[in-house]
Amino acid sequence: MNYWLFKSEPSDYSFEDLINDKETPWEGIRNYQARNFIRDKVQVNDNILFYHSNIKTPHVVGIAKVSSEAYPDYYAFDKSHKYYDPKSTKENPRWFMVDVQPIKKLNKIVTLEDIKNNTNLKDMVLVNRSRLSIQPVTKQQWEMIINMSSSQ
């Protein structure tokens, strides 16, 4: 099993939206490194830290899981969609997505500041390459964040 951090701007798609939808395709990845993670590394039942980004206090808000294998991002083929890419074709797709399902909302959010202030998390991709929307998380980092979300 792998561990990941998936970022979403809550104004576009929040963890509450995922809870309400019960499952959603994680579309719109347009960074090659994030695409490679989705296409080559992310697997069914991998755990996800759901992260709200591009807000005043960015934070991990919940836990989700991957519920499908990677498949071509069909929005890349739709000329009317904001994620359309004329260089991506059904025969040679450039972009991929997976489906995700919510597991639970954290008891307490874990802010980016909390993560940066924890020396045990100094090597997290989130701290060092924060712009990447799909990021690997080690098992130790996962456990540390889960523990931080349970502490009072």
Short mmCIF file of C-alpha atoms in Angstrom, two decimals:
data_model
loop_
_atom_site.label_atom_id
_atom_site.label_comp_id
_atom_site.label_asym_id
_atom_site.label_seq_id
_atom_site.Cartn_x
_atom_site.Cartn_y
_atom_site.Cartn_z
CA MET A 1 0.00 0.00 0.00
CA ASN A 2 1.14 3.50 -0.83
CA TYR A 3 0.33 6.78 0.90
CA TRP A 4 -0.40 10.03 -0.89
CA LEU A 5 -1.37 13.63 -0.35
CA PHE A 6 -3.88 14.97 -2.90
CA LYS A 7 -4.45 18.72 -3.01
CA SER A 8 -7.67 20.46 -3.88
CA GLU A 9 -8.81 24.03 -3.55
CA PRO A 10 -11.95 23.84 -1.42
CA SER A 11 -13.63 26.46 -3.63
CA ASP A 12 -13.27 23.96 -6.53
CA TYR A 13 -13.79 20.67 -4.68
CA SER A 14 -13.75 20.24 -0.92
CA PHE A 15 -13.58 17.21 1.33
CA GLU A 16 -17.24 17.89 2.17
CA ASP A 17 -18.00 17.61 -1.55
CA LEU A 18 -16.27 14.23 -1.61
CA ILE A 19 -18.25 13.06 1.42
CA ASN A 20 -21.48 14.14 -0.29
CA ASP A 21 -20.53 12.57 -3.64
CA LYS A 22 -19.19 9.36 -2.03
CA GLU A 23 -16.78 8.94 -4.97
CA THR A 24 -15.29 11.21 -7.61
CA PRO A 25 -12.82 11.08 -10.49
CA TRP A 26 -9.66 13.01 -9.60
CA GLU A 27 -9.44 14.88 -12.87
CA GLY A 28 -7.48 17.84 -14.12
CA ILE A 29 -3.93 16.76 -13.30
CA ARG A 30 -1.82 18.78 -15.73
CA ASN A 31 1.65 18.40 -14.24
CA TYR A 32 3.79 15.60 -15.68
CA GLN A 33 5.27 14.48 -12.37
CA ALA A 34 1.82 14.29 -10.74
CA ARG A 35 0.51 12.53 -13.88
CA ASN A 36 3.30 9.96 -13.63
CA PHE A 37 2.38 9.26 -10.01
CA ILE A 38 -1.29 8.77 -11.00
CA ARG A 39 -0.48 6.67 -14.06
CA ASP A 40 2.40 4.57 -12.72
CA LYS A 41 2.33 4.46 -8.91
CA VAL A 42 -1.10 5.16 -7.43
CA GLN A 43 -3.00 1.91 -6.80
CA VAL A 44 -6.47 0.84 -5.71
CA ASN A 45 -6.87 1.09 -1.91
CA ASP A 46 -3.89 3.42 -1.47
CA ASN A 47 -4.56 5.92 1.32
CA ILE A 48 -4.84 9.64 0.66
CA LEU A 49 -4.43 12.67 2.89
CA PHE A 50 -6.96 15.14 1.47
CA TYR A 51 -5.39 18.60 1.58
CA HIS A 52 -7.17 21.94 1.16
CA SER A 53 -4.82 24.29 -0.69
CA ASN A 54 -4.76 27.88 -1.88
CA ILE A 55 -6.57 29.19 1.19
CA LYS A 56 -5.51 31.35 4.13
CA THR A 57 -4.66 28.32 6.29
CA PRO A 58 -3.87 25.33 4.05
CA HIS A 59 -4.43 22.03 5.84
CA VAL A 60 -5.02 18.29 5.77
CA VAL A 61 -8.73 17.85 6.40
CA GLY A 62 -9.53 14.19 5.79
CA ILE A 63 -8.61 10.71 4.71
CA ALA A 64 -9.66 9.16 1.42
CA LYS A 65 -8.70 6.13 -0.61
CA VAL A 66 -8.08 5.33 -4.25
CA SER A 67 -11.02 3.34 -5.64
CA SER A 68 -9.97 2.70 -9.26
CA GLU A 69 -6.99 1.99 -11.43
CA ALA A 70 -5.69 4.93 -13.46
CA TYR A 71 -7.56 5.65 -16.68
CA PRO A 72 -7.36 8.41 -19.30
CA ASP A 73 -8.69 11.78 -18.18
CA TYR A 74 -11.63 12.06 -20.57
CA TYR A 75 -11.93 15.79 -19.94
CA ALA A 76 -8.74 16.21 -21.97
CA PHE A 77 -10.75 15.12 -25.05
CA ASP A 78 -13.68 17.50 -24.46
CA LYS A 79 -13.20 20.75 -26.40
CA SER A 80 -15.73 22.54 -24.20
CA HIS A 81 -14.03 21.61 -20.91
CA LYS A 82 -11.42 23.71 -19.06
CA TYR A 83 -9.08 20.68 -18.96
CA TYR A 84 -9.18 20.12 -22.73
CA ASP A 85 -5.79 19.32 -24.27
CA PRO A 86 -5.69 19.06 -28.08
CA LYS A 87 -2.47 17.02 -27.88
CA SER A 88 -4.14 14.31 -25.81
CA THR A 89 -6.06 11.76 -27.86
CA LYS A 90 -8.01 8.61 -27.03
CA GLU A 91 -5.37 6.63 -28.94
CA ASN A 92 -2.51 8.35 -27.12
CA PRO A 93 -3.80 9.90 -23.88
CA ARG A 94 -1.51 12.36 -22.19
CA TRP A 95 -3.39 12.75 -18.89
CA PHE A 96 -4.81 10.24 -16.41
CA MET A 97 -7.05 10.17 -13.35
CA VAL A 98 -8.22 7.80 -10.63
CA ASP A 99 -11.41 7.63 -8.64
CA VAL A 100 -11.30 8.43 -4.92
CA GLN A 101 -13.67 7.77 -2.02
CA PRO A 102 -13.80 9.45 1.39
CA ILE A 103 -12.89 7.48 4.50
CA LYS A 104 -13.29 10.05 7.26
CA LYS A 105 -12.88 13.66 8.23
CA LEU A 106 -10.00 14.21 10.65
CA ASN A 107 -10.85 14.98 14.27
CA LYS A 108 -8.61 18.05 13.99
CA ILE A 109 -7.18 19.59 10.83
CA VAL A 110 -3.40 19.55 10.47
CA THR A 111 -2.21 22.85 9.04
CA LEU A 112 0.73 23.42 6.77
CA GLU A 113 2.24 25.44 9.61
CA ASP A 114 1.84 22.44 11.97
CA ILE A 115 3.60 20.25 9.42
CA LYS A 116 6.44 22.73 8.83
CA ASN A 117 6.94 23.11 12.60
CA ASN A 118 7.33 19.35 13.08
CA THR A 119 11.00 18.48 12.52
CA ASN A 120 10.01 14.85 11.88
CA LEU A 121 8.18 16.05 8.75
CA LYS A 122 10.95 18.27 7.34
CA ASP A 123 11.51 15.88 4.41
CA MET A 124 7.87 15.80 3.29
CA VAL A 125 7.31 16.71 -0.34
CA LEU A 126 4.67 19.18 0.88
CA VAL A 127 7.37 21.12 2.74
CA ASN A 128 9.97 20.99 -0.04
CA ARG A 129 7.96 20.95 -3.31
CA SER A 130 4.66 22.33 -2.15
CA ARG A 131 3.21 23.11 -5.59
CA LEU A 132 2.89 19.46 -6.62
CA SER A 133 -0.80 18.45 -6.45
CA ILE A 134 -0.25 14.69 -6.03
CA GLN A 135 2.57 13.79 -3.65
CA PRO A 136 3.92 10.62 -2.12
CA VAL A 137 3.87 10.39 1.67
CA THR A 138 5.92 7.86 3.63
CA LYS A 139 4.22 5.54 6.11
CA GLN A 140 6.00 7.37 8.95
CA GLN A 141 4.83 10.77 7.68
CA TRP A 142 1.30 9.40 7.31
CA GLU A 143 1.28 8.08 10.87
CA MET A 144 2.70 11.34 12.24
CA ILE A 145 -0.02 13.42 10.56
CA ILE A 146 -2.76 11.04 11.68
CA ASN A 147 -1.41 11.26 15.24
CA MET A 148 -1.29 15.07 15.00
CA SER A 149 -4.94 15.07 13.93
CA SER A 150 -5.97 13.04 16.98
CA SER A 151 -4.12 15.04 19.60
CA GLN A 152 -6.00 17.64 21.54
#
